[in-house]
Every structure is written in structure tokens, then in C-alpha cells.
PDB file of C-alpha atoms in Angstrom:
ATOM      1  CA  UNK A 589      85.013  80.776  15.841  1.00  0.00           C
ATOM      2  CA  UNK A 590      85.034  82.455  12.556  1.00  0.00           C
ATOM      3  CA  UNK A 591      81.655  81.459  11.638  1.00  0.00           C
ATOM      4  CA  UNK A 592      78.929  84.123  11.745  1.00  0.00           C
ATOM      5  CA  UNK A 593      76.899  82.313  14.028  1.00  0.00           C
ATOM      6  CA  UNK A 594      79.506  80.675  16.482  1.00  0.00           C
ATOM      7  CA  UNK A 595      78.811  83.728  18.698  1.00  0.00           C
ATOM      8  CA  UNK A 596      75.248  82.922  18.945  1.00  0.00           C
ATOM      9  CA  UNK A 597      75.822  79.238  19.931  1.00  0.00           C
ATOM     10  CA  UNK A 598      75.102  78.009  23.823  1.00  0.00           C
ATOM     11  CA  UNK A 599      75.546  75.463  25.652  1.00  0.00           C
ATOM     12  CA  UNK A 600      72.607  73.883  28.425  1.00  0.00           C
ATOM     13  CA  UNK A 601      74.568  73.215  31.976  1.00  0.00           C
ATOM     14  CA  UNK A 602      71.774  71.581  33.704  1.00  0.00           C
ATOM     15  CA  UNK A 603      73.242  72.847  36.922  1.00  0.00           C
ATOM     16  CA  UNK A 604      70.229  71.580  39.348  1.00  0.00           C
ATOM     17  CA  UNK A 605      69.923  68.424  37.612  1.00  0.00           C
ATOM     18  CA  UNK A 606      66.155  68.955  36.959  1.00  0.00           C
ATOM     19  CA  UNK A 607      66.111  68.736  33.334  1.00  0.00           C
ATOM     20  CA  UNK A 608      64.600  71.529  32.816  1.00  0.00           C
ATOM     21  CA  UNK A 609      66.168  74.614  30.628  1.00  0.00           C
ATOM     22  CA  UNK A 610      66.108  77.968  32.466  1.00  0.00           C
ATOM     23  CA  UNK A 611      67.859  80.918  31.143  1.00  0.00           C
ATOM     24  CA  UNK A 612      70.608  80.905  33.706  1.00  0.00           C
ATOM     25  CA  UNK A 613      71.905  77.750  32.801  1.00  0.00           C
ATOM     26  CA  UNK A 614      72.670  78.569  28.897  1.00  0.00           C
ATOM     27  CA  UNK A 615      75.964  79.931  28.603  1.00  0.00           C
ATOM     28  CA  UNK A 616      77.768  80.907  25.196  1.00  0.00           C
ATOM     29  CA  UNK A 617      81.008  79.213  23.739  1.00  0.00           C
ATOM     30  CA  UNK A 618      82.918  81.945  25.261  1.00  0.00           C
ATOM     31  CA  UNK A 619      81.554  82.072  28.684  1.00  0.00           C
ATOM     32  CA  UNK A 620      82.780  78.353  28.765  1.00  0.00           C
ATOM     33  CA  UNK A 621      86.284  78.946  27.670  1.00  0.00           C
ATOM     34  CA  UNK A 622      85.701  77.452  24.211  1.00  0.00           C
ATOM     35  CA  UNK A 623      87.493  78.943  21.115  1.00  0.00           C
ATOM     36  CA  UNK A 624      86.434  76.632  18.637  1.00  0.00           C
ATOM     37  CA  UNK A 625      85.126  73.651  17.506  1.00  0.00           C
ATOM     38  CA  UNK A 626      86.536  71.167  15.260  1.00  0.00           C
ATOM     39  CA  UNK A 627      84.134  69.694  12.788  1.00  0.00           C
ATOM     40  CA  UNK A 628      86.298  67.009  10.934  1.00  0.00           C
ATOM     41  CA  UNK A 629      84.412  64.192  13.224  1.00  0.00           C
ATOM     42  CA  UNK A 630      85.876  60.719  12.755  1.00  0.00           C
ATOM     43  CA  UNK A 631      83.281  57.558  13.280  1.00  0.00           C
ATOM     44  CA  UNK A 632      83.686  56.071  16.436  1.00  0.00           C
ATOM     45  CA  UNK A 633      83.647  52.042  17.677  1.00  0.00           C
ATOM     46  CA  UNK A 634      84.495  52.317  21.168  1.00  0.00           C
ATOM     47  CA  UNK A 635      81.729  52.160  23.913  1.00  0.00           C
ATOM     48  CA  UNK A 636      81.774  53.674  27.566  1.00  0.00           C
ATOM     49  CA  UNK A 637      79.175  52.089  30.229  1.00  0.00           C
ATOM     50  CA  UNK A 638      77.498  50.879  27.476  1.00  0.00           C
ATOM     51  CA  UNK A 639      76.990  54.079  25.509  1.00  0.00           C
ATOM     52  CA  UNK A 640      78.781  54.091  21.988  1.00  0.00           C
ATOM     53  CA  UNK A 641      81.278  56.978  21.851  1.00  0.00           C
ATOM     54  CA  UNK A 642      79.825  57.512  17.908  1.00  0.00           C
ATOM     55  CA  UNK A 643      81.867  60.335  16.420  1.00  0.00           C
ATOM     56  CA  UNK A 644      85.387  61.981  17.441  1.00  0.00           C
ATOM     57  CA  UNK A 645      86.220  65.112  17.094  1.00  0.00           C
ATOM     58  CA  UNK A 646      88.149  68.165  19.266  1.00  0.00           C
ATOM     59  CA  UNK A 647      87.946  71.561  20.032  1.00  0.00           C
ATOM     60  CA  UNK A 648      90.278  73.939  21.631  1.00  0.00           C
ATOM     61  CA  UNK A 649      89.508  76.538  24.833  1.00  0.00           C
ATOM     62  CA  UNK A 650      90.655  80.300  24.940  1.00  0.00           C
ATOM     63  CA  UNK A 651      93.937  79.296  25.791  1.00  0.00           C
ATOM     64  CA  UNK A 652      94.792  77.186  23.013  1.00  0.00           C
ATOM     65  CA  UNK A 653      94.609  73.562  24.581  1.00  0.00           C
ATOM     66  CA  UNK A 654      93.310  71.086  22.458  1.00  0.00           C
ATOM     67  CA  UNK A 655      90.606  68.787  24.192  1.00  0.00           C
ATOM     68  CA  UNK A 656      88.402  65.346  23.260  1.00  0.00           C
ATOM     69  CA  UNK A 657      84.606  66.358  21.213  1.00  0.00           C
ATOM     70  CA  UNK A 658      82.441  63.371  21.229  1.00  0.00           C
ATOM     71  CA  UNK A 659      79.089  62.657  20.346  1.00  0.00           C
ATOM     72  CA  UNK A 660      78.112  59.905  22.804  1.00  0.00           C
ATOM     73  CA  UNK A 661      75.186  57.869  21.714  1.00  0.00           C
ATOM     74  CA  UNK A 662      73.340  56.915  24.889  1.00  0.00           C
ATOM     75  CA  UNK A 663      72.103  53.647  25.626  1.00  0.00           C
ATOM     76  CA  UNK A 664      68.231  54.125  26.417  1.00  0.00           C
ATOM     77  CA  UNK A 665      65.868  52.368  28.925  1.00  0.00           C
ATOM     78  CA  UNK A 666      62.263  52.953  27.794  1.00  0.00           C
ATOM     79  CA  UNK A 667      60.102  54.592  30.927  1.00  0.00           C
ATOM     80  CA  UNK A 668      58.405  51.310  31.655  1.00  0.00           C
ATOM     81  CA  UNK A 669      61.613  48.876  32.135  1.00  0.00           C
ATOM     82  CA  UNK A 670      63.117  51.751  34.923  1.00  0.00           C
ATOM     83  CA  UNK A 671      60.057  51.536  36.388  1.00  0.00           C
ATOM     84  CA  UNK A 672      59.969  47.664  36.615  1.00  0.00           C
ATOM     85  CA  UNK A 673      63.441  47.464  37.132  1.00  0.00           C
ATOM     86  CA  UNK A 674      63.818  49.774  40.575  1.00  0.00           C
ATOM     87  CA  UNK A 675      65.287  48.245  43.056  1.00  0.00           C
ATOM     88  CA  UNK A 676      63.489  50.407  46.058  1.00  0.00           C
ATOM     89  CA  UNK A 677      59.419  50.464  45.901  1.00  0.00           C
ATOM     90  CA  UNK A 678      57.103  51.962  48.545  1.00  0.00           C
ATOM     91  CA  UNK A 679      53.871  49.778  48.177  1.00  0.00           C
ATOM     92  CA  UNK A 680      51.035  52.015  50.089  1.00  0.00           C
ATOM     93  CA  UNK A 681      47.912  50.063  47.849  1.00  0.00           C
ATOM     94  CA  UNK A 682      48.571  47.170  49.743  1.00  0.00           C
ATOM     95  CA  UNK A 683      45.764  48.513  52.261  1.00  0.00           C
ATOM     96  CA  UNK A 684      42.366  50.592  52.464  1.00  0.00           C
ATOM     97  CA  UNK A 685      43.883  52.828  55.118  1.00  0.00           C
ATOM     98  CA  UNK A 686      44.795  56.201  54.189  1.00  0.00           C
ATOM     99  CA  UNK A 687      48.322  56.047  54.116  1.00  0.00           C
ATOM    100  CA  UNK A 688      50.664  59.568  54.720  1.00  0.00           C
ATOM    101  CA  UNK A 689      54.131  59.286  54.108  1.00  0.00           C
ATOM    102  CA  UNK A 690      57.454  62.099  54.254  1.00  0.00           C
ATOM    103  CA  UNK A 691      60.019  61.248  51.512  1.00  0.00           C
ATOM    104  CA  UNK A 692      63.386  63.125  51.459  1.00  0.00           C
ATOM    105  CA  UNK A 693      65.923  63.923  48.729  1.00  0.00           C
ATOM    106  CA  UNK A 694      68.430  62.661  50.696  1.00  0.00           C
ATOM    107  CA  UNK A 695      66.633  59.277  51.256  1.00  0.00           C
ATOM    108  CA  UNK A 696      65.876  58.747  47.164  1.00  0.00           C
ATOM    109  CA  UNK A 697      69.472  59.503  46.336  1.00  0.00           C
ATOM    110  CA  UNK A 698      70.627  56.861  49.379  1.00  0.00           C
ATOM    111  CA  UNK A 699      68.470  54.313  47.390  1.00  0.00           C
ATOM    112  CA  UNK A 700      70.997  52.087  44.714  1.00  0.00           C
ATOM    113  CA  UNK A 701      69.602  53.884  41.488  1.00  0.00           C
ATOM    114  CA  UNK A 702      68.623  57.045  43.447  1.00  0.00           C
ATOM    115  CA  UNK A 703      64.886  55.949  41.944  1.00  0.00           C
ATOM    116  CA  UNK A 704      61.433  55.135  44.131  1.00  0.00           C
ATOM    117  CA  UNK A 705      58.739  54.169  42.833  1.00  0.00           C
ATOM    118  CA  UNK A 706      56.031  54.632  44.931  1.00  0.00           C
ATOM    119  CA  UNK A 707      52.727  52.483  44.658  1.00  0.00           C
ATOM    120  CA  UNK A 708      49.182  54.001  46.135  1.00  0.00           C
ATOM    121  CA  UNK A 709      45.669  54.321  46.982  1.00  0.00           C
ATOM    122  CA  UNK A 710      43.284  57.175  46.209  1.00  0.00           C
ATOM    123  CA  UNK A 711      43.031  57.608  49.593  1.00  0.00           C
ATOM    124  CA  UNK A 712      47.424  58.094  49.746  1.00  0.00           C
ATOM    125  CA  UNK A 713      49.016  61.363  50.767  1.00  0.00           C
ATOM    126  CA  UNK A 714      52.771  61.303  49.329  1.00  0.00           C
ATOM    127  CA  UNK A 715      54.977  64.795  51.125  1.00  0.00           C
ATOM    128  CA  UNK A 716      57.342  65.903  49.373  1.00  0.00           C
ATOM    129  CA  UNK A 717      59.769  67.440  52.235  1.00  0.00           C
ATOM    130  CA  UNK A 718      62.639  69.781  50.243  1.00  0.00           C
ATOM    131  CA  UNK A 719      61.763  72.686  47.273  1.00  0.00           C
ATOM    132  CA  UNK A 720      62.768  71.781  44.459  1.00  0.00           C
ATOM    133  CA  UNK A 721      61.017  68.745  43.169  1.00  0.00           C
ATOM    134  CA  UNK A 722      59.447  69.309  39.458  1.00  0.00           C
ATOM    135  CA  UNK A 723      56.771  67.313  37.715  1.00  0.00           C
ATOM    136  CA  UNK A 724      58.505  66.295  34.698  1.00  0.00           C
ATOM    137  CA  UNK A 725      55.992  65.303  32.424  1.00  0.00           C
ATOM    138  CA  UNK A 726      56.895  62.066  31.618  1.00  0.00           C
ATOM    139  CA  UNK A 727      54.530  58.994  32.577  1.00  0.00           C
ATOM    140  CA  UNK A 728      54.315  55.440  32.435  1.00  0.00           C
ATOM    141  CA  UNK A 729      51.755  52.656  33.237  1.00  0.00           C
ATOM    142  CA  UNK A 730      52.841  49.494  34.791  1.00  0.00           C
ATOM    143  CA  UNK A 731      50.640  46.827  36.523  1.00  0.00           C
ATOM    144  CA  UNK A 732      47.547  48.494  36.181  1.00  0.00           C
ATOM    145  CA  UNK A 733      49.298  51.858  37.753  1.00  0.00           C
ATOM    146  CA  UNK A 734      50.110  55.330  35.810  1.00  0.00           C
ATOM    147  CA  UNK A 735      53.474  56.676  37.712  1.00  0.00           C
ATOM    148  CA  UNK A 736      54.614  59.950  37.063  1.00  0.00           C
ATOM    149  CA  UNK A 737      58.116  61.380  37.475  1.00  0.00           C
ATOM    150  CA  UNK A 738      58.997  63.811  39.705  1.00  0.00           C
ATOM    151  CA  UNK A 739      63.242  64.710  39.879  1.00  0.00           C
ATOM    152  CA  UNK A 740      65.096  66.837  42.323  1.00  0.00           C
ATOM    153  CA  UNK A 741      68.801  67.187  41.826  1.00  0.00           C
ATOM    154  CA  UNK A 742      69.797  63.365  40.674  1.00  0.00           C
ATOM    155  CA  UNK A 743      66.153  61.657  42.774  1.00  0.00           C
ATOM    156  CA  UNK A 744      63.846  60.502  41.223  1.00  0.00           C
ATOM    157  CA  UNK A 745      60.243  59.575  42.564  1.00  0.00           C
ATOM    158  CA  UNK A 746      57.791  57.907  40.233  1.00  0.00           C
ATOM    159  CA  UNK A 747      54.532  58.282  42.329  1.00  0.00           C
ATOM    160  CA  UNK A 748      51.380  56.816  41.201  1.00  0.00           C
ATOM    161  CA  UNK A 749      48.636  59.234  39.567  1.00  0.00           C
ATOM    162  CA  UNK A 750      46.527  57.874  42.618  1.00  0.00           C
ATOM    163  CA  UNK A 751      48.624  59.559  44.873  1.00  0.00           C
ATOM    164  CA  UNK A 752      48.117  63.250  46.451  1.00  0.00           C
ATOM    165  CA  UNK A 753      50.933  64.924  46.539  1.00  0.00           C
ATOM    166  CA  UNK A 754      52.099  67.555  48.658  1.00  0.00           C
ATOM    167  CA  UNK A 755      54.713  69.954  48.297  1.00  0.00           C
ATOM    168  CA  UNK A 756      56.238  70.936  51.476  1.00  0.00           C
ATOM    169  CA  UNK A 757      58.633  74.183  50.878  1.00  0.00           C
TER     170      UNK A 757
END
């Protein structure tokens, strides 16, 4: 906390889970409770869900108590293999007929890894029922298909680039 800069560091609290940084979410050291940081890290060995806890270290909030600093090293599935891996798929190719179909928030995050992947026709109208929903960015091409990912709050939707998609606020 003595460090000329300490002031000046923030931390991202992702608070609607879109992965997205927006100025509300980046709070400083203090605004968190944290007094300092301890940067004598020890190499870890010891793995959590499958994610190697990689270097130990502590730091200590405004009132003194010392807590746990670790630098988790996540264990990473590339874009393709979640795709191919989902366990719930909406398959609207399967005919010529335009297909259009409501999806919920509520229904994605009933779904076992809160992920649909959603498979369509040019001809496809996908709804998008709450606000909320952002484009991410991130793409992926399996089978012949481009997906793209759209999150809301823990769902996930990866709707093919054939799809229109409609935003319903």
C-alpha cells in the first residue's frame, strides 16, 4: 500500500457476467477492503476442478485480516471442443421451412452447461426474449457451421452466422 501506484490499481468485478469491462464494475484496492498485497508468491502444486492453483501468496483487508492470494491457472477448452461438446443443441437446418424460435435466459441456464448451440437455415429467425444478451465476438466453425457467442448473465447461446437474430427488449 506504500507503493506509488497501489492507489491507482483496480480490480474488474464482472458483476453481470457478460465479460465485458464497463466503468462501473472497476473498483480500486480500497473500495474492496484491500490494504495490501503480499508479493513473496510461493509456487504452487495443488489443483482445484482441474485448474492448477500456480502461485501462493496473501494479502490483508482494511482491517488487518490476513487472507489466501492465488494465481489460478485455468484449464482451457478451445471454442471448437465447447461447441462439440454441448450437451443441449437446437437443430433448425434440419428443414427448408423457415423456422422462428423464442429462447429464454432462464431456459439456457436450466440446460446442464448453461450452453445452446443452436444450428440454422438462412431462412431461421432466432428471438432473443430478455435485454441483456451481448455479441461477444468470439466465433467458431464446426461441421460446416460458423457459431457465434452470445452471453447473458452465466447463458450462453452459440447461434449459427445463418441465423437472424432478434433482440427482443
Amino acid at each position: 500500500s506504500q507503493d506509488a501506484v497501489f492507489a491507482k490499481l483496480q480490480v474488474w468485478v464482472d458483476a453481470n457476467i457478460d465479460g465485458v469491462t464497463e466503468p462501473s464494475e472497476l473498483k480500486s484496492l480500497a473500495d474492496l477492503g484491500i490494504a495490501s498485497l503480499g508479493l513473496q508468491a510461493q509456487v504452487g502444486t495443488q489443483t482445484d476442478n482441474g485448474n492448477l492453483l500456480g502461485l501462493n501468496a496473501s494479502w490483508s483487508d482494511s482491517a488487518g485480516v490476513v487472507h489466501d492470494l492465488v494465481d489460478v491457472f485455468f484449464g482451457a477448452t478451445s471454442l471448437q471442443t465447447w461447441v462439440e461438446q454441448a450437451t443441449q443443441r437446437l437443430d433448425l437446418a434440419a428443414d427448408a421451412q423457415a423456422n422462428s424460435v423464442s429462447v429464454h435466459r432462464a431456459d439456457v441456464l436450466a440446460a446442464e452447461q448453461s450452453t445452446l448451440v443452436v444450428k440454422t437455415g438462412a431462412n431461421d429467425v432466432l428471438r432473443l426474449e430478455e435485454s441483456g444478451w451481448v455479441l461477444t465476438g468470439s466465433e467458431v466453425s464446426v461441421d460446416d457451421h460458423s457459431y457465434g457467442l452470445w452471453s447473458n448473465a452465466g447463458a450462453h447461446l452459440w447461434i449459427d452466422r445463418n441465423a437472424t437474430v432478434q433482440q427482443v427488449l
